[in-house]
């Protein structure tokens, strides 16, 4: 495990010295890739290991933050580069970093999906938030029915915006160890700068029921905590959590909020 994160998951030295806690953005190529379930499972996993997690959600969503809050044991906030003034966004990011050991942000839709305005297609997107804050992106890719093509997909996302750091990838719904090895080899060949953080086997994460307006709300899941605890307990079997944490970085360009 990297020295920055001791085996006991103690507080990183930067935070102990009064500096801002690092952050990471969990994103995906599209909705339905598993980023919500992976993010809340990761949040619960880290909390169980003694880390203070400050959860956040990109955009105006009100359902996902309830799941994030439940998983992390603290109130999640919305971060929206399209609807919020830069000063408001900066103040929220600074506050998150001051209250925790890690800022864990769940993206919205696909990484570059946003509002079409002023000649742009990605205003208010997850990519916008990550580029604004400097928090690196970990891409969650639904690997069902995919092998070597994963390299092209990840490389395309990593190179699409030069101001964005796609630092790692997690493959979800992986069928076998051999499948995972093929996916990792494809990414290593196409974009070696993107760390393959591991795999999540098909069926390993909780299933969150949905309806026409989105997920069923967190308060309607009587067994949510038990499901999260069970999934969080085995998350490290296929995912290198220490490597994911090592990618996290403090937000940049936020001095105006101090």
Tab-separated table of C-alpha atoms in Angstrom:
chain	number	residue	atom	x	y	z
A	1	UNK	CA	0.000	0.000	0.000
A	2	UNK	CA	1.369	3.471	-0.835
A	3	UNK	CA	2.965	5.182	2.156
A	4	UNK	CA	0.566	8.106	1.793
A	5	UNK	CA	-2.202	5.781	2.920
A	6	UNK	CA	-1.039	3.484	5.726
A	7	UNK	CA	-2.329	-0.047	6.022
A	8	UNK	CA	-4.774	1.087	8.690
A	9	UNK	CA	-6.149	3.794	6.362
A	10	UNK	CA	-5.020	6.548	8.719
A	11	UNK	CA	-5.480	10.201	7.780
A	12	UNK	CA	-3.088	11.255	4.977
A	13	UNK	CA	-0.164	13.488	6.037
A	14	UNK	CA	-1.421	16.412	3.906
A	15	UNK	CA	-4.648	16.588	5.881
A	16	UNK	CA	-2.832	16.198	9.201
A	17	UNK	CA	-0.781	19.269	8.278
A	18	UNK	CA	-3.934	21.326	7.771
A	19	UNK	CA	-3.943	21.125	3.981
A	20	UNK	CA	-6.979	20.309	1.848
A	21	UNK	CA	-7.985	16.684	1.609
A	22	UNK	CA	-7.610	15.133	-1.841
A	23	UNK	CA	-10.545	14.311	-4.061
A	24	UNK	CA	-11.483	11.978	-6.883
A	25	UNK	CA	-14.388	11.909	-9.335
A	26	UNK	CA	-16.081	8.613	-10.201
A	27	UNK	CA	-17.444	8.885	-13.745
A	28	UNK	CA	-18.554	6.611	-16.582
A	29	UNK	CA	-18.942	6.592	-20.363
A	30	UNK	CA	-22.728	6.512	-19.961
A	31	UNK	CA	-25.538	6.081	-17.488
A	32	UNK	CA	-26.117	2.499	-16.432
A	33	UNK	CA	-22.426	1.635	-16.153
A	34	UNK	CA	-22.621	1.101	-12.405
A	35	UNK	CA	-20.981	4.296	-11.156
A	36	UNK	CA	-23.642	5.067	-8.541
A	37	UNK	CA	-23.512	1.631	-6.946
A	38	UNK	CA	-19.720	1.508	-7.124
A	39	UNK	CA	-19.395	4.974	-5.595
A	40	UNK	CA	-21.668	4.268	-2.649
A	41	UNK	CA	-20.046	0.876	-2.075
A	42	UNK	CA	-16.606	2.505	-2.153
A	43	UNK	CA	-17.775	5.176	0.281
A	44	UNK	CA	-19.005	2.543	2.729
A	45	UNK	CA	-15.799	0.521	2.267
A	46	UNK	CA	-13.624	3.524	3.144
A	47	UNK	CA	-15.753	4.498	6.127
A	48	UNK	CA	-15.497	0.951	7.450
A	49	UNK	CA	-11.715	1.301	7.202
A	50	UNK	CA	-11.717	4.483	9.262
A	51	UNK	CA	-11.610	7.244	6.653
A	52	UNK	CA	-13.795	10.317	6.783
A	53	UNK	CA	-15.440	10.588	3.373
A	54	UNK	CA	-17.062	13.811	2.122
A	55	UNK	CA	-19.520	12.740	-0.604
A	56	UNK	CA	-20.748	14.905	-3.471
A	57	UNK	CA	-22.828	14.544	-6.627
A	58	UNK	CA	-22.400	16.388	-9.913
A	59	UNK	CA	-25.526	18.248	-11.027
A	60	UNK	CA	-28.945	18.906	-9.466
A	61	UNK	CA	-29.809	15.271	-8.681
A	62	UNK	CA	-31.493	14.762	-5.298
A	63	UNK	CA	-31.839	10.956	-5.252
A	64	UNK	CA	-28.201	9.881	-5.592
A	65	UNK	CA	-27.007	12.255	-2.814
A	66	UNK	CA	-29.317	10.451	-0.392
A	67	UNK	CA	-27.574	7.167	-1.197
A	68	UNK	CA	-24.168	8.828	-0.892
A	69	UNK	CA	-25.110	10.330	2.465
A	70	UNK	CA	-26.317	6.977	3.740
A	71	UNK	CA	-23.167	5.200	2.573
A	72	UNK	CA	-20.686	7.773	3.876
A	73	UNK	CA	-22.479	8.716	7.075
A	74	UNK	CA	-22.443	12.418	6.232
A	75	UNK	CA	-24.470	14.827	4.138
A	76	UNK	CA	-23.686	14.823	0.418
A	77	UNK	CA	-23.717	18.090	-1.507
A	78	UNK	CA	-24.428	18.919	-5.142
A	79	UNK	CA	-21.684	20.501	-7.255
A	80	UNK	CA	-22.883	22.099	-10.489
A	81	UNK	CA	-20.630	24.160	-12.762
A	82	UNK	CA	-23.604	25.187	-14.910
A	83	UNK	CA	-26.016	26.342	-12.186
A	84	UNK	CA	-23.575	27.617	-9.554
A	85	UNK	CA	-21.425	30.718	-9.503
A	86	UNK	CA	-17.687	29.937	-9.453
A	87	UNK	CA	-17.391	31.349	-5.937
A	88	UNK	CA	-20.208	29.158	-4.651
A	89	UNK	CA	-18.704	26.067	-6.238
A	90	UNK	CA	-15.283	26.899	-4.819
A	91	UNK	CA	-16.661	27.467	-1.331
A	92	UNK	CA	-18.427	24.100	-1.376
A	93	UNK	CA	-15.317	22.294	-2.611
A	94	UNK	CA	-13.162	23.911	0.062
A	95	UNK	CA	-15.679	23.043	2.785
A	96	UNK	CA	-15.770	19.413	1.658
A	97	UNK	CA	-11.981	19.164	1.716
A	98	UNK	CA	-11.766	20.641	5.200
A	99	UNK	CA	-14.158	18.186	6.826
A	100	UNK	CA	-12.820	14.885	5.550
A	101	UNK	CA	-9.885	12.745	4.517
A	102	UNK	CA	-11.212	12.214	0.991
A	103	UNK	CA	-13.697	14.057	-1.211
A	104	UNK	CA	-15.572	11.407	-3.201
A	105	UNK	CA	-17.605	12.783	-6.102
A	106	UNK	CA	-20.086	10.819	-8.185
A	107	UNK	CA	-20.502	12.049	-11.737
A	108	UNK	CA	-23.695	12.409	-13.732
A	109	UNK	CA	-24.637	10.530	-16.935
A	110	UNK	CA	-21.628	10.075	-19.225
A	111	UNK	CA	-18.411	11.936	-18.447
A	112	UNK	CA	-18.904	14.582	-21.151
A	113	UNK	CA	-22.709	14.802	-21.106
A	114	UNK	CA	-23.976	18.245	-20.174
A	115	UNK	CA	-25.919	21.221	-21.471
A	116	UNK	CA	-25.629	22.370	-25.088
A	117	UNK	CA	-24.987	26.104	-24.872
A	118	UNK	CA	-22.710	28.745	-26.379
A	119	UNK	CA	-21.361	26.327	-28.955
A	120	UNK	CA	-20.512	23.681	-26.370
A	121	UNK	CA	-22.067	20.270	-25.745
A	122	UNK	CA	-20.625	19.537	-22.298
A	123	UNK	CA	-21.408	22.584	-20.151
A	124	UNK	CA	-22.136	21.485	-16.593
A	125	UNK	CA	-20.833	17.986	-17.250
A	126	UNK	CA	-18.810	15.803	-14.924
A	127	UNK	CA	-15.798	16.626	-17.089
A	128	UNK	CA	-16.384	20.333	-16.478
A	129	UNK	CA	-16.344	19.856	-12.718
A	130	UNK	CA	-13.231	17.685	-12.806
A	131	UNK	CA	-11.397	20.151	-15.045
A	132	UNK	CA	-12.424	23.098	-12.864
A	133	UNK	CA	-11.324	21.512	-9.598
A	134	UNK	CA	-8.413	19.448	-10.846
A	135	UNK	CA	-9.788	16.332	-9.197
A	136	UNK	CA	-8.759	13.283	-11.251
A	137	UNK	CA	-11.344	11.043	-12.865
A	138	UNK	CA	-11.748	7.320	-12.347
A	139	UNK	CA	-13.822	5.845	-15.159
A	140	UNK	CA	-16.255	3.007	-14.421
A	141	UNK	CA	-16.708	0.939	-17.571
A	142	UNK	CA	-19.397	-1.702	-18.016
A	143	UNK	CA	-17.258	-4.452	-19.507
A	144	UNK	CA	-20.034	-6.951	-20.209
A	145	UNK	CA	-19.665	-8.008	-23.835
A	146	UNK	CA	-16.337	-6.201	-24.237
A	147	UNK	CA	-12.664	-7.192	-24.297
A	148	UNK	CA	-10.001	-5.600	-26.529
A	149	UNK	CA	-12.386	-2.783	-27.449
A	150	UNK	CA	-11.965	-1.479	-23.895
A	151	UNK	CA	-8.594	-0.055	-24.856
A	152	UNK	CA	-10.054	2.126	-27.596
A	153	UNK	CA	-12.911	3.265	-25.377
A	154	UNK	CA	-10.704	4.266	-22.442
A	155	UNK	CA	-8.115	5.904	-24.698
A	156	UNK	CA	-10.805	7.984	-26.387
A	157	UNK	CA	-12.157	9.248	-23.090
A	158	UNK	CA	-8.677	9.923	-21.724
A	159	UNK	CA	-7.667	12.055	-24.727
A	160	UNK	CA	-10.922	13.863	-25.430
A	161	UNK	CA	-10.195	16.905	-23.231
A	162	UNK	CA	-6.568	17.922	-22.628
A	163	UNK	CA	-7.532	19.825	-19.447
A	164	UNK	CA	-8.969	16.688	-17.867
A	165	UNK	CA	-7.084	13.946	-16.014
A	166	UNK	CA	-8.617	10.520	-16.574
A	167	UNK	CA	-6.290	8.766	-14.172
A	168	UNK	CA	-7.792	5.336	-13.689
A	169	UNK	CA	-10.391	2.832	-14.808
A	170	UNK	CA	-12.463	0.202	-13.025
A	171	UNK	CA	-14.173	-2.493	-15.061
A	172	UNK	CA	-17.629	-3.481	-13.855
A	173	UNK	CA	-19.642	-6.625	-14.612
A	174	UNK	CA	-16.538	-8.640	-15.480
A	175	UNK	CA	-17.221	-12.292	-16.213
A	176	UNK	CA	-13.991	-14.018	-15.149
A	177	UNK	CA	-10.340	-13.538	-14.247
A	178	UNK	CA	-9.386	-14.168	-17.872
A	179	UNK	CA	-11.857	-11.505	-18.980
A	180	UNK	CA	-10.291	-9.046	-16.550
A	181	UNK	CA	-6.812	-9.812	-17.843
A	182	UNK	CA	-7.893	-9.116	-21.431
A	183	UNK	CA	-9.396	-5.786	-20.410
A	184	UNK	CA	-6.268	-4.748	-18.520
A	185	UNK	CA	-4.017	-5.713	-21.425
A	186	UNK	CA	-6.146	-3.701	-23.850
A	187	UNK	CA	-5.872	-0.554	-21.729
A	188	UNK	CA	-2.144	-1.045	-21.140
A	189	UNK	CA	-1.580	-1.214	-24.899
A	190	UNK	CA	-3.822	1.713	-25.862
A	191	UNK	CA	-3.276	4.172	-22.999
A	192	UNK	CA	-0.617	3.065	-20.498
A	193	UNK	CA	-0.946	6.310	-18.521
A	194	UNK	CA	-4.404	5.262	-17.295
A	195	UNK	CA	-4.142	2.954	-14.297
A	196	UNK	CA	-6.258	-0.193	-14.375
A	197	UNK	CA	-7.476	-0.239	-10.778
A	198	UNK	CA	-9.217	-3.568	-10.942
A	199	UNK	CA	-12.456	-5.301	-11.709
A	200	UNK	CA	-15.846	-5.888	-10.160
A	201	UNK	CA	-17.410	-9.214	-11.004
A	202	UNK	CA	-20.874	-9.462	-12.477
A	203	UNK	CA	-23.413	-9.494	-9.631
A	204	UNK	CA	-20.922	-8.419	-6.943
A	205	UNK	CA	-22.527	-5.018	-6.328
A	206	UNK	CA	-25.986	-4.366	-4.881
A	207	UNK	CA	-28.861	-3.840	-7.291
A	208	UNK	CA	-30.717	-0.570	-6.767
A	209	UNK	CA	-34.300	-0.715	-8.103
A	210	UNK	CA	-35.286	2.087	-10.453
A	211	UNK	CA	-38.425	3.624	-11.883
A	212	UNK	CA	-39.201	6.120	-14.612
A	213	UNK	CA	-37.779	9.137	-12.728
A	214	UNK	CA	-34.628	7.370	-11.564
A	215	UNK	CA	-33.606	5.179	-8.649
A	216	UNK	CA	-36.021	4.290	-5.895
A	217	UNK	CA	-35.093	6.593	-3.024
A	218	UNK	CA	-32.646	5.509	-0.327
A	219	UNK	CA	-35.239	5.722	2.449
A	220	UNK	CA	-37.350	3.066	0.719
A	221	UNK	CA	-34.608	0.423	1.017
A	222	UNK	CA	-35.045	-1.309	4.370
A	223	UNK	CA	-31.979	-3.486	3.836
A	224	UNK	CA	-29.723	-0.888	2.175
A	225	UNK	CA	-27.155	-0.745	4.980
A	226	UNK	CA	-26.837	-4.517	5.137
A	227	UNK	CA	-26.403	-4.709	1.352
A	228	UNK	CA	-23.787	-1.955	1.383
A	229	UNK	CA	-21.864	-3.554	4.224
A	230	UNK	CA	-21.808	-6.905	2.447
A	231	UNK	CA	-20.627	-5.416	-0.852
A	232	UNK	CA	-18.131	-3.102	0.850
A	233	UNK	CA	-16.603	-6.020	2.697
A	234	UNK	CA	-15.621	-7.744	-0.536
A	235	UNK	CA	-14.879	-4.701	-2.713
A	236	UNK	CA	-11.143	-5.005	-2.166
A	237	UNK	CA	-11.118	-8.527	-3.603
A	238	UNK	CA	-10.949	-7.224	-7.160
A	239	UNK	CA	-10.370	-3.488	-6.751
A	240	UNK	CA	-7.028	-1.983	-5.689
A	241	UNK	CA	-8.479	0.574	-3.293
A	242	UNK	CA	-5.031	1.779	-2.208
A	243	UNK	CA	-4.102	2.550	-5.817
A	244	UNK	CA	-7.370	4.435	-6.288
A	245	UNK	CA	-6.719	6.531	-3.180
A	246	UNK	CA	-3.195	7.281	-4.366
A	247	UNK	CA	-4.653	8.938	-7.486
A	248	UNK	CA	-6.666	11.475	-5.452
A	249	UNK	CA	-5.449	15.070	-5.525
A	250	UNK	CA	-6.384	18.282	-3.675
A	251	UNK	CA	-8.583	20.694	-5.612
A	252	UNK	CA	-6.815	23.535	-7.367
A	253	UNK	CA	-7.673	27.161	-8.128
A	254	UNK	CA	-9.930	27.515	-5.105
A	255	UNK	CA	-8.101	30.265	-3.213
A	256	UNK	CA	-10.918	32.729	-3.904
A	257	UNK	CA	-13.136	30.819	-1.500
A	258	UNK	CA	-10.799	31.280	1.486
